[in-house]
mmCIF file of N, CA and C in Angstrom:
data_model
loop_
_atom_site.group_PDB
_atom_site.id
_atom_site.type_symbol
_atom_site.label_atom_id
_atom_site.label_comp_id
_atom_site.label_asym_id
_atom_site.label_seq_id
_atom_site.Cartn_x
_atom_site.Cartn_y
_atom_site.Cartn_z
ATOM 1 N N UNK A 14 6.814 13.043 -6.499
ATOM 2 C CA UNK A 14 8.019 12.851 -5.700
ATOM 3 C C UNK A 14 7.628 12.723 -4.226
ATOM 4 N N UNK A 15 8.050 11.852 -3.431
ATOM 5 C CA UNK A 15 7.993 11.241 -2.007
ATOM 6 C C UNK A 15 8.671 12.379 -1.398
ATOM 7 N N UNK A 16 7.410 12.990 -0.109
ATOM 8 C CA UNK A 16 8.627 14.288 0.427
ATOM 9 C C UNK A 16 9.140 13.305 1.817
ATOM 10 N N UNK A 17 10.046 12.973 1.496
ATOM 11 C CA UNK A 17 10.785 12.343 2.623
ATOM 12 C C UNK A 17 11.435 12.995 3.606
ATOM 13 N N UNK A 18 11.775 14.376 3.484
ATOM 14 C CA UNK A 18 12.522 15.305 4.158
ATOM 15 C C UNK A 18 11.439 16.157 5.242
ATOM 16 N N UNK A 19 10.217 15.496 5.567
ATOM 17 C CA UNK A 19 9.208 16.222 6.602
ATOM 18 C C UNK A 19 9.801 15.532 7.554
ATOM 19 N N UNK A 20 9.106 16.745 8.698
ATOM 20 C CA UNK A 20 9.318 16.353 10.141
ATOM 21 C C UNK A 20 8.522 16.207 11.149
ATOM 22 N N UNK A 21 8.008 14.668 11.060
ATOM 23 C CA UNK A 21 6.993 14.879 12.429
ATOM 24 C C UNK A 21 6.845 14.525 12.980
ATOM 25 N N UNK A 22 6.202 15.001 14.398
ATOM 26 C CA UNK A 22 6.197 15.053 15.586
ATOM 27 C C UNK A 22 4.824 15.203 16.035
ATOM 28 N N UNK A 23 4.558 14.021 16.743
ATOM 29 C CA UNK A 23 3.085 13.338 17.603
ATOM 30 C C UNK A 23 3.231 13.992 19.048
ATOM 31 N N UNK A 24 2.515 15.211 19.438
ATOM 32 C CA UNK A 24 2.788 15.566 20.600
ATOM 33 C C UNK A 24 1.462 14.971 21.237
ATOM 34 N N UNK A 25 1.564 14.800 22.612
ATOM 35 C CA UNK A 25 0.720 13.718 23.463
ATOM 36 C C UNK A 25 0.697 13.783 24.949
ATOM 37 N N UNK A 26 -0.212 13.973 25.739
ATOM 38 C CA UNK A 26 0.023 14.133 27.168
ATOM 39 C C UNK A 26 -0.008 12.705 27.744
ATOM 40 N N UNK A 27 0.465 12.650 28.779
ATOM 41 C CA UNK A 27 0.691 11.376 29.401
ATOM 42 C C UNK A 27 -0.400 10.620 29.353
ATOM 43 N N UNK A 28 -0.901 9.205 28.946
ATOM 44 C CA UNK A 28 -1.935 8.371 28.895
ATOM 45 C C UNK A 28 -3.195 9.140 28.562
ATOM 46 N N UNK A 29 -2.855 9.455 26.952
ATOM 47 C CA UNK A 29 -3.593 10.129 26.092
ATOM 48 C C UNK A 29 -4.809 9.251 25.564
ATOM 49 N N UNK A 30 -5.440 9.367 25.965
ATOM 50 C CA UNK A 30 -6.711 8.173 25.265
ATOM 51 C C UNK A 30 -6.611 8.013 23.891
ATOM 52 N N UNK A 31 -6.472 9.217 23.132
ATOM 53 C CA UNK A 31 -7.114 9.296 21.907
ATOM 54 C C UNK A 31 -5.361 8.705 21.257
ATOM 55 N N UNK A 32 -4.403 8.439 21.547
ATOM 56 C CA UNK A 32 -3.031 8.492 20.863
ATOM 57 C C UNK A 32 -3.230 7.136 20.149
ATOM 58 N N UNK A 33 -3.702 6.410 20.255
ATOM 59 C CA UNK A 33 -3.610 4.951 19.501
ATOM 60 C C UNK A 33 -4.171 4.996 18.448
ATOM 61 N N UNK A 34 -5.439 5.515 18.555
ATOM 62 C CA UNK A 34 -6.446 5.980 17.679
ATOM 63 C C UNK A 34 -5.651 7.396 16.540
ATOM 64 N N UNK A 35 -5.171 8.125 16.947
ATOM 65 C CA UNK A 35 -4.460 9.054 15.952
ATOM 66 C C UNK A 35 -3.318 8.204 15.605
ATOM 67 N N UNK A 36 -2.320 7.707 16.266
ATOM 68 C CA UNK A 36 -1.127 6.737 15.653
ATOM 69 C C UNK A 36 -1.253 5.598 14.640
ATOM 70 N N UNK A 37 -2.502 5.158 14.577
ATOM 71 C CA UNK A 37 -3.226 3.785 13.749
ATOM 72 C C UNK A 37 -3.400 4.872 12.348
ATOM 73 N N UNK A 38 -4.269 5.594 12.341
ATOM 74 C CA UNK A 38 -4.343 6.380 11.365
ATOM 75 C C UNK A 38 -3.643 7.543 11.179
ATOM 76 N N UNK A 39 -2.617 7.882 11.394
ATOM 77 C CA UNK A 39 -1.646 8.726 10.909
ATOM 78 C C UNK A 39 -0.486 7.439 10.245
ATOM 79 N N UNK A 40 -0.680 6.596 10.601
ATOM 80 C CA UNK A 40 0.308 4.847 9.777
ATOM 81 C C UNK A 40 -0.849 4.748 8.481
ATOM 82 N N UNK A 41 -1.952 4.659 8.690
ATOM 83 C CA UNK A 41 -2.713 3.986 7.027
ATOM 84 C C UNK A 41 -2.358 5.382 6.661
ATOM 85 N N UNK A 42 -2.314 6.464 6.753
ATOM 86 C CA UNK A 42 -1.815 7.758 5.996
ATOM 87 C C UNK A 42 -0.820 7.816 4.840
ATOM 88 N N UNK A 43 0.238 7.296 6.083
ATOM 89 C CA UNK A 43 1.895 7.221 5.885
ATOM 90 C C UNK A 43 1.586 6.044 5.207
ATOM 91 N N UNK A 44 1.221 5.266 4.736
ATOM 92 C CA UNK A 44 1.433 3.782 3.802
ATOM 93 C C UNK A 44 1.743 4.256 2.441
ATOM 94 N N UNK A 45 2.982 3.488 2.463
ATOM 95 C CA UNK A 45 3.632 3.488 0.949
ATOM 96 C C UNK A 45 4.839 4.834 1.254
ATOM 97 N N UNK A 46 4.695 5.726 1.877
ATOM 98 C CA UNK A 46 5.440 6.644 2.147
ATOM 99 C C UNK A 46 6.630 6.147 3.287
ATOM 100 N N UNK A 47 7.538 5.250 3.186
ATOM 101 C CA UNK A 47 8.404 4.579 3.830
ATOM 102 C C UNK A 47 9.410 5.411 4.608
ATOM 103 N N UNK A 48 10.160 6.527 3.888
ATOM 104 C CA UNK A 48 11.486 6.942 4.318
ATOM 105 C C UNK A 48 10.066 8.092 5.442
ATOM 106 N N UNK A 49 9.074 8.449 5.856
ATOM 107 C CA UNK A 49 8.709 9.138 6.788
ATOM 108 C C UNK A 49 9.061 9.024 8.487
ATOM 109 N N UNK A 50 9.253 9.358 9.400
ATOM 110 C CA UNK A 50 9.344 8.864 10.366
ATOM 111 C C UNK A 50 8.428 9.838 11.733
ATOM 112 N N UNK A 51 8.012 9.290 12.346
ATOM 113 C CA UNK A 51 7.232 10.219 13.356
ATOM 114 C C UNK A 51 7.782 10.058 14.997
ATOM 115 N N UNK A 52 8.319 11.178 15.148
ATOM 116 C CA UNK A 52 8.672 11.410 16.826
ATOM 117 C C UNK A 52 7.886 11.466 17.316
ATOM 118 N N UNK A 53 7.794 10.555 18.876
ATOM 119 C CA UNK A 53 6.506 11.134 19.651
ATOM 120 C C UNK A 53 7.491 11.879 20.547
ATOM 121 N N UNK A 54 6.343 12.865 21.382
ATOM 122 C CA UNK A 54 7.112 13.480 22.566
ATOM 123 C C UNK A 54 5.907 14.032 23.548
ATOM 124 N N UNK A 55 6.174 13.574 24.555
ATOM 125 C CA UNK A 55 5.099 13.581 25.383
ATOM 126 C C UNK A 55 5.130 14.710 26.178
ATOM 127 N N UNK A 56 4.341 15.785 26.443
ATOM 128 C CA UNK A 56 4.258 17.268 27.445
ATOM 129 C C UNK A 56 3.614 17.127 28.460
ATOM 130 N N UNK A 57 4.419 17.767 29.307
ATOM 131 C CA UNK A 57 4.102 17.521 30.766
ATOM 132 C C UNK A 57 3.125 18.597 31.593
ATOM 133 N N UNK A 58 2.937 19.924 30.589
ATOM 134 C CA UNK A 58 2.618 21.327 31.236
ATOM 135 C C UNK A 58 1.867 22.213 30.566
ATOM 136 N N UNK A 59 1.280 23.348 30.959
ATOM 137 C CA UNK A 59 1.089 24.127 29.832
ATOM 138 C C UNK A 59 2.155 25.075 29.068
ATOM 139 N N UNK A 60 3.228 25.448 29.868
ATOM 140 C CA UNK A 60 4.225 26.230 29.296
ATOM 141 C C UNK A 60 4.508 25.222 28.058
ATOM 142 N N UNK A 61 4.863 23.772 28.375
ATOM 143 C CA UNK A 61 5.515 23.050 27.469
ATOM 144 C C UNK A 61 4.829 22.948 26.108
ATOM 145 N N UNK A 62 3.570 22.840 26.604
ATOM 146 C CA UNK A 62 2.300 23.195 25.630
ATOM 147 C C UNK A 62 2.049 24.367 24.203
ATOM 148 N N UNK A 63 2.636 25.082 24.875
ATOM 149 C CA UNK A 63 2.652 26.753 23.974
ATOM 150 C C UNK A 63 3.964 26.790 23.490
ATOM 151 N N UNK A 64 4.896 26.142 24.147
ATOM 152 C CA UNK A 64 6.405 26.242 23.659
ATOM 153 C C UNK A 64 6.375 25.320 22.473
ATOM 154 N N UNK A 65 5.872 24.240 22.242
ATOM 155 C CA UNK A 65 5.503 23.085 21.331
ATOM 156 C C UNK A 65 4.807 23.677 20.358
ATOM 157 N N UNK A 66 4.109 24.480 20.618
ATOM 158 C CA UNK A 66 2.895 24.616 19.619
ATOM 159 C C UNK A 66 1.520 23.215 19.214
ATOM 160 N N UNK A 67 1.319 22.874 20.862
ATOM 161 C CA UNK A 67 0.176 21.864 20.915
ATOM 162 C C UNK A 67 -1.133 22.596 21.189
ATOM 163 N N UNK A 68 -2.191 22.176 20.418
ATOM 164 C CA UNK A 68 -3.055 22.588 20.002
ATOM 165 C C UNK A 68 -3.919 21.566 20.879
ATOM 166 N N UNK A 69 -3.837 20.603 22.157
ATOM 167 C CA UNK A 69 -4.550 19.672 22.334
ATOM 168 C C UNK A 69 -4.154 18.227 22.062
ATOM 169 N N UNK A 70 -4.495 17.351 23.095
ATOM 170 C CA UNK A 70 -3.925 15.878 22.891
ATOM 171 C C UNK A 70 -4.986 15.250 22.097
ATOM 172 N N UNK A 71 -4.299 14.297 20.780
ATOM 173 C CA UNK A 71 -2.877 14.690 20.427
ATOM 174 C C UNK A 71 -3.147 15.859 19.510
ATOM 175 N N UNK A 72 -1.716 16.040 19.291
ATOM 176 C CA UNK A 72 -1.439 17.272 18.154
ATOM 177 C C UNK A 72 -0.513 16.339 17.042
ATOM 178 N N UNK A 73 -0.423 16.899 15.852
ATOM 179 C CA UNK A 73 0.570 16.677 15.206
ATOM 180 C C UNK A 73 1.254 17.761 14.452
ATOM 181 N N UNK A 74 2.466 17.404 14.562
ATOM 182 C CA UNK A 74 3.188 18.930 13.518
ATOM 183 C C UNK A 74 3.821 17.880 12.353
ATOM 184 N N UNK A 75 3.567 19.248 11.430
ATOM 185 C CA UNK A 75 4.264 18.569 10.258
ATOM 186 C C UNK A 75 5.244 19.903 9.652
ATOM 187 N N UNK A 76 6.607 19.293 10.068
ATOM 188 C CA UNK A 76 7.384 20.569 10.067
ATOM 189 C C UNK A 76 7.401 21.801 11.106
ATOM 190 N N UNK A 77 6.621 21.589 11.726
ATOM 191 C CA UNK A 77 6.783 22.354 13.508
ATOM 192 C C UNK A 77 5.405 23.019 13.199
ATOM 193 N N UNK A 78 4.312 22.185 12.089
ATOM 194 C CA UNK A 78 3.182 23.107 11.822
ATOM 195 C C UNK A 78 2.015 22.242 12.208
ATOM 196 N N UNK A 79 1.356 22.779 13.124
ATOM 197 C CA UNK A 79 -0.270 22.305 13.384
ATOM 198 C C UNK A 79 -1.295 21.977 12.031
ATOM 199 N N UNK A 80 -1.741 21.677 11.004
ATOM 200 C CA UNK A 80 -1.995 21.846 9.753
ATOM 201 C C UNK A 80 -3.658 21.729 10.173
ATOM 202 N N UNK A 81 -4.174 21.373 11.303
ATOM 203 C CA UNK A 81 -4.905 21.030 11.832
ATOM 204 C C UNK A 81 -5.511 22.184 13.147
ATOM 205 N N UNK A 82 -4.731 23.170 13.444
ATOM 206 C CA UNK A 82 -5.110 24.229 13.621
ATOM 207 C C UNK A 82 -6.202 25.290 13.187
ATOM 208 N N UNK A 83 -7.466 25.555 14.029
ATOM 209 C CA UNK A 83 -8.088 26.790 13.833
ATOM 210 C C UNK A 83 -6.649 28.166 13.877
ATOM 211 N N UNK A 84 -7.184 28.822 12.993
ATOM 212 C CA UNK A 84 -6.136 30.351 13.563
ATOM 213 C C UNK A 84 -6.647 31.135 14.442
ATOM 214 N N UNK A 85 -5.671 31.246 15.190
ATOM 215 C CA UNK A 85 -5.631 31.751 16.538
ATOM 216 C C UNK A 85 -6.168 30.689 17.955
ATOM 217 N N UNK A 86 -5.838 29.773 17.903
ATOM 218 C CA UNK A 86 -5.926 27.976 18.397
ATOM 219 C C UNK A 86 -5.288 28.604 19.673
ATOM 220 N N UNK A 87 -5.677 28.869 20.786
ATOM 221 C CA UNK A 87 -4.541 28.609 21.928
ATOM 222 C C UNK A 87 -4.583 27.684 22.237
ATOM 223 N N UNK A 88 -2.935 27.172 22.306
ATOM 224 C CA UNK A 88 -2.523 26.166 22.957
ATOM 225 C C UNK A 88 -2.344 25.725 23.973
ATOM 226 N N UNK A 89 -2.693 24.399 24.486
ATOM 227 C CA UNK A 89 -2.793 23.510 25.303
ATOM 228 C C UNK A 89 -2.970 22.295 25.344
ATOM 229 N N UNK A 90 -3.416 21.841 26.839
ATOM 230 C CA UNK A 90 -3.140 20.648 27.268
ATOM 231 C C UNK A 90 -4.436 19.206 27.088
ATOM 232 N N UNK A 91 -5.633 20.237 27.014
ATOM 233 C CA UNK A 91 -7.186 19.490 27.186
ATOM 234 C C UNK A 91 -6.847 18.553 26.047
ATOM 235 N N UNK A 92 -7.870 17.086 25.921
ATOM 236 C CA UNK A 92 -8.047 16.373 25.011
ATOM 237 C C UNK A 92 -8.578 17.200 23.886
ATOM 238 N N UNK A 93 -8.339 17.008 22.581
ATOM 239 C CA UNK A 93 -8.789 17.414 21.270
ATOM 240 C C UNK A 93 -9.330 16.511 20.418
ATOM 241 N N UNK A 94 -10.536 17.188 19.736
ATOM 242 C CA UNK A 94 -11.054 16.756 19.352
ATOM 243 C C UNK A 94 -11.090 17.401 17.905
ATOM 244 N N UNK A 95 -11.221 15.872 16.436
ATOM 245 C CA UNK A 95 -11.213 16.904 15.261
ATOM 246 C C UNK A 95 -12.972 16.376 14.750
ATOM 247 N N UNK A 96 -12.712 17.142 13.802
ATOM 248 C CA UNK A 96 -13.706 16.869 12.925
ATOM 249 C C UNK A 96 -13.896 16.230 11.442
ATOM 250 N N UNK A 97 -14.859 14.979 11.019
ATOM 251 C CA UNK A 97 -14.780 14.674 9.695
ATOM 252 C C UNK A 97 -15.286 15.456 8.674
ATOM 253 N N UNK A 98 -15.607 14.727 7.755
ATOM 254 C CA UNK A 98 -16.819 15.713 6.734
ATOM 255 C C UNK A 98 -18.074 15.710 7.271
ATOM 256 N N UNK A 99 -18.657 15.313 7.378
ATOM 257 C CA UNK A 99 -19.922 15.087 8.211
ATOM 258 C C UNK A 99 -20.247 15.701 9.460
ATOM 259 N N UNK A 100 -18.943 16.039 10.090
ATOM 260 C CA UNK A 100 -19.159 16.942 11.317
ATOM 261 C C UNK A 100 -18.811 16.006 12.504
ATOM 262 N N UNK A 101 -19.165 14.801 12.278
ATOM 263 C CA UNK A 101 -18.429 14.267 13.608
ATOM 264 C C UNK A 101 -17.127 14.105 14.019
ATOM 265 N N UNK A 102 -16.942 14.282 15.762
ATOM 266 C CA UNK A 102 -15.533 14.427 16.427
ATOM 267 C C UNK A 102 -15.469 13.329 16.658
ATOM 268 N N UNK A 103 -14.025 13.488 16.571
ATOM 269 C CA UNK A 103 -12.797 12.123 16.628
ATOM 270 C C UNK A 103 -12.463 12.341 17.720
ATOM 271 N N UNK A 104 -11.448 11.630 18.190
ATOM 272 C CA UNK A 104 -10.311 12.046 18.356
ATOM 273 C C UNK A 104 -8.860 11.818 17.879
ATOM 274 N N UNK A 105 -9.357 11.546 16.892
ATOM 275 C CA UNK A 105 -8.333 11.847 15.808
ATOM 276 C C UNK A 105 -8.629 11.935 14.793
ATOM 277 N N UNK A 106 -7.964 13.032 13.414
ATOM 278 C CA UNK A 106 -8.403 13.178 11.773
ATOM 279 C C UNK A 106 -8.872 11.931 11.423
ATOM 280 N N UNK A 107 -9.510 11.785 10.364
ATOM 281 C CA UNK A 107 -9.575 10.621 9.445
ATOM 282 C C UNK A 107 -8.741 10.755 8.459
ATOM 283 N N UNK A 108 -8.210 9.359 8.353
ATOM 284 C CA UNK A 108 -7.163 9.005 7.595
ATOM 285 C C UNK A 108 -6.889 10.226 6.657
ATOM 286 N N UNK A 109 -8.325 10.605 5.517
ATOM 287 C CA UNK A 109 -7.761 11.131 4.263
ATOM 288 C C UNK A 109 -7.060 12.387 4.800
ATOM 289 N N UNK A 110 -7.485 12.769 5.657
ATOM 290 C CA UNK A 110 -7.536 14.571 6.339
ATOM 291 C C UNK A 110 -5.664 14.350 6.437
ATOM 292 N N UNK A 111 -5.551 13.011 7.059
ATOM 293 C CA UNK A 111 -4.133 13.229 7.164
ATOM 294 C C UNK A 111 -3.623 13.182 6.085
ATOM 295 N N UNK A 112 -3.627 11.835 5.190
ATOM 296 C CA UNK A 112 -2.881 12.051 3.717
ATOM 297 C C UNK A 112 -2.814 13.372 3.032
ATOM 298 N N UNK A 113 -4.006 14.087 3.015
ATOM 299 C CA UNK A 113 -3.907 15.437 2.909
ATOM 300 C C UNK A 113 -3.009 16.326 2.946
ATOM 301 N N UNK A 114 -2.894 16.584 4.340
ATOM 302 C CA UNK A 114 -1.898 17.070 5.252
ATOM 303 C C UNK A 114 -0.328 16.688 4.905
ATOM 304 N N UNK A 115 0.248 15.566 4.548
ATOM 305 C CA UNK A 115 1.092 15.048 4.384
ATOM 306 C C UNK A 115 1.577 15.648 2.925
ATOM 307 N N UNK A 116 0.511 15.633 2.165
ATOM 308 C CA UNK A 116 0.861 15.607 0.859
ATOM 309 C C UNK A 116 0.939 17.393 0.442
ATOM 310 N N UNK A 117 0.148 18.076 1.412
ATOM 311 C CA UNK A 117 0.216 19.285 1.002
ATOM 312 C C UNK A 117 1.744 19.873 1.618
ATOM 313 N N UNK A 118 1.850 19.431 3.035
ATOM 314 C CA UNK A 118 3.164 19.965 3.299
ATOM 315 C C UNK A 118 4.219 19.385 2.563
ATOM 316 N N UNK A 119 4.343 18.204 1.728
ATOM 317 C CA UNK A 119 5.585 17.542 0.957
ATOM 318 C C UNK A 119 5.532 18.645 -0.272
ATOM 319 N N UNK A 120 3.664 19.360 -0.547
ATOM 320 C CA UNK A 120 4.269 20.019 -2.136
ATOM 321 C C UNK A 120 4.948 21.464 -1.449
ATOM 322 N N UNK A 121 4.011 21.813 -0.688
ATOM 323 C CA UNK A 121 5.508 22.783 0.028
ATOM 324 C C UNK A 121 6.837 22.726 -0.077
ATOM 325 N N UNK A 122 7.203 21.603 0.849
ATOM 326 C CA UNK A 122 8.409 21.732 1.026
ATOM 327 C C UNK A 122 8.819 21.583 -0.704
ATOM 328 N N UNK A 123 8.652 20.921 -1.584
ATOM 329 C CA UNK A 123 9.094 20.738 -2.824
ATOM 330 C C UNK A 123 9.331 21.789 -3.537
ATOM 331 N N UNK A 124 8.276 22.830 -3.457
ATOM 332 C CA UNK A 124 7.938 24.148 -4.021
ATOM 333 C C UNK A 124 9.132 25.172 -3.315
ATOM 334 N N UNK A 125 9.909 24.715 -2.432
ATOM 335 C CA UNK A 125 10.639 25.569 -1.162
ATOM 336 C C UNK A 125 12.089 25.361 -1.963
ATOM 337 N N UNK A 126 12.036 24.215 -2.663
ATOM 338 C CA UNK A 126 13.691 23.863 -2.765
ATOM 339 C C UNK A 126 14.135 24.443 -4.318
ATOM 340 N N UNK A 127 15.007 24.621 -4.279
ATOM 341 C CA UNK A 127 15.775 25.858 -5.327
ATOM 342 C C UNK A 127 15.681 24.472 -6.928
ATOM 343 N N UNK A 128 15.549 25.070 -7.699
ATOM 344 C CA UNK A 128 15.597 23.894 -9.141
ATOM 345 C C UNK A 128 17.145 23.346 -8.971
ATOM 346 N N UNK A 129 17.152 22.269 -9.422
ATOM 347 C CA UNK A 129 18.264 21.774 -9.610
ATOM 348 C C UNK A 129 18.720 21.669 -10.908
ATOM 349 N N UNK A 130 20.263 21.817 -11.122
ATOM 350 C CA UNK A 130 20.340 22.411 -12.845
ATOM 351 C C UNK A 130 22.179 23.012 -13.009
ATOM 352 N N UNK A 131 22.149 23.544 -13.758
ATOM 353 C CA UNK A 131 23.579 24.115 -14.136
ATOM 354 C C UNK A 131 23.286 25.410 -13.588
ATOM 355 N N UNK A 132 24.719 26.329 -12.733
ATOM 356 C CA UNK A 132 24.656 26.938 -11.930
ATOM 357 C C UNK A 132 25.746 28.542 -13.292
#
């Protein structure tokens, strides 16, 4: 089942180098997954930063969640950098890391919603 009901949001500081490069491949991700849609929203600060829950330009949330987060990540503003299998930094996931991501928060949310059935 297509989790169409995620929410996400491309957070990005102003003339983000790396945003084209994460937006290109967060789209071959999303392919075939149509009803998805991605907000960008661009932060201006560090307060705005920690209030967001940005982990570094860019960030992405999926469902207001970093999935891409070390724990205990303070947040901010610096360029970010991820990592593949191999160990080399991006600056942005590779594709699968995102499909990943996508697909684990859709079985979430799926796993979240009550059976449907006679009451």
């Amino acid at each position: 089942m297509e989790p169409d009901s995620l929410e996400l949001t491309l957070l990005t500081v102003p003339d983000c180098p790396n945003a084209a490069a994460f937006e290109e491949r967060l789209a071959a991700a999303m392919s075939g997954r149509s009803k998805l849609v991605v907000r960008r929203r661009e932060i201006a600060d560090e307060q705005e930063a920690a209030e967001a829950g940005m982990h570094g330009s860019p960030t992405l949330l999926i469902d207001g969640v970093d999935p891409f987060a070390a724990p205990g990540q303070a947040p901010g503003l610096a360029c970010r950098l991820y990592r593949d299998a191999a160990g080399r930094a991006a600056g942005a996931p590779p594709v699968e890391a995102l499909r990943r991501a996508l697909e684990q928060a859709g079985a979430r949310g799926q796993a979240a919603k009550p059976a449907a059935g006679p009451r």
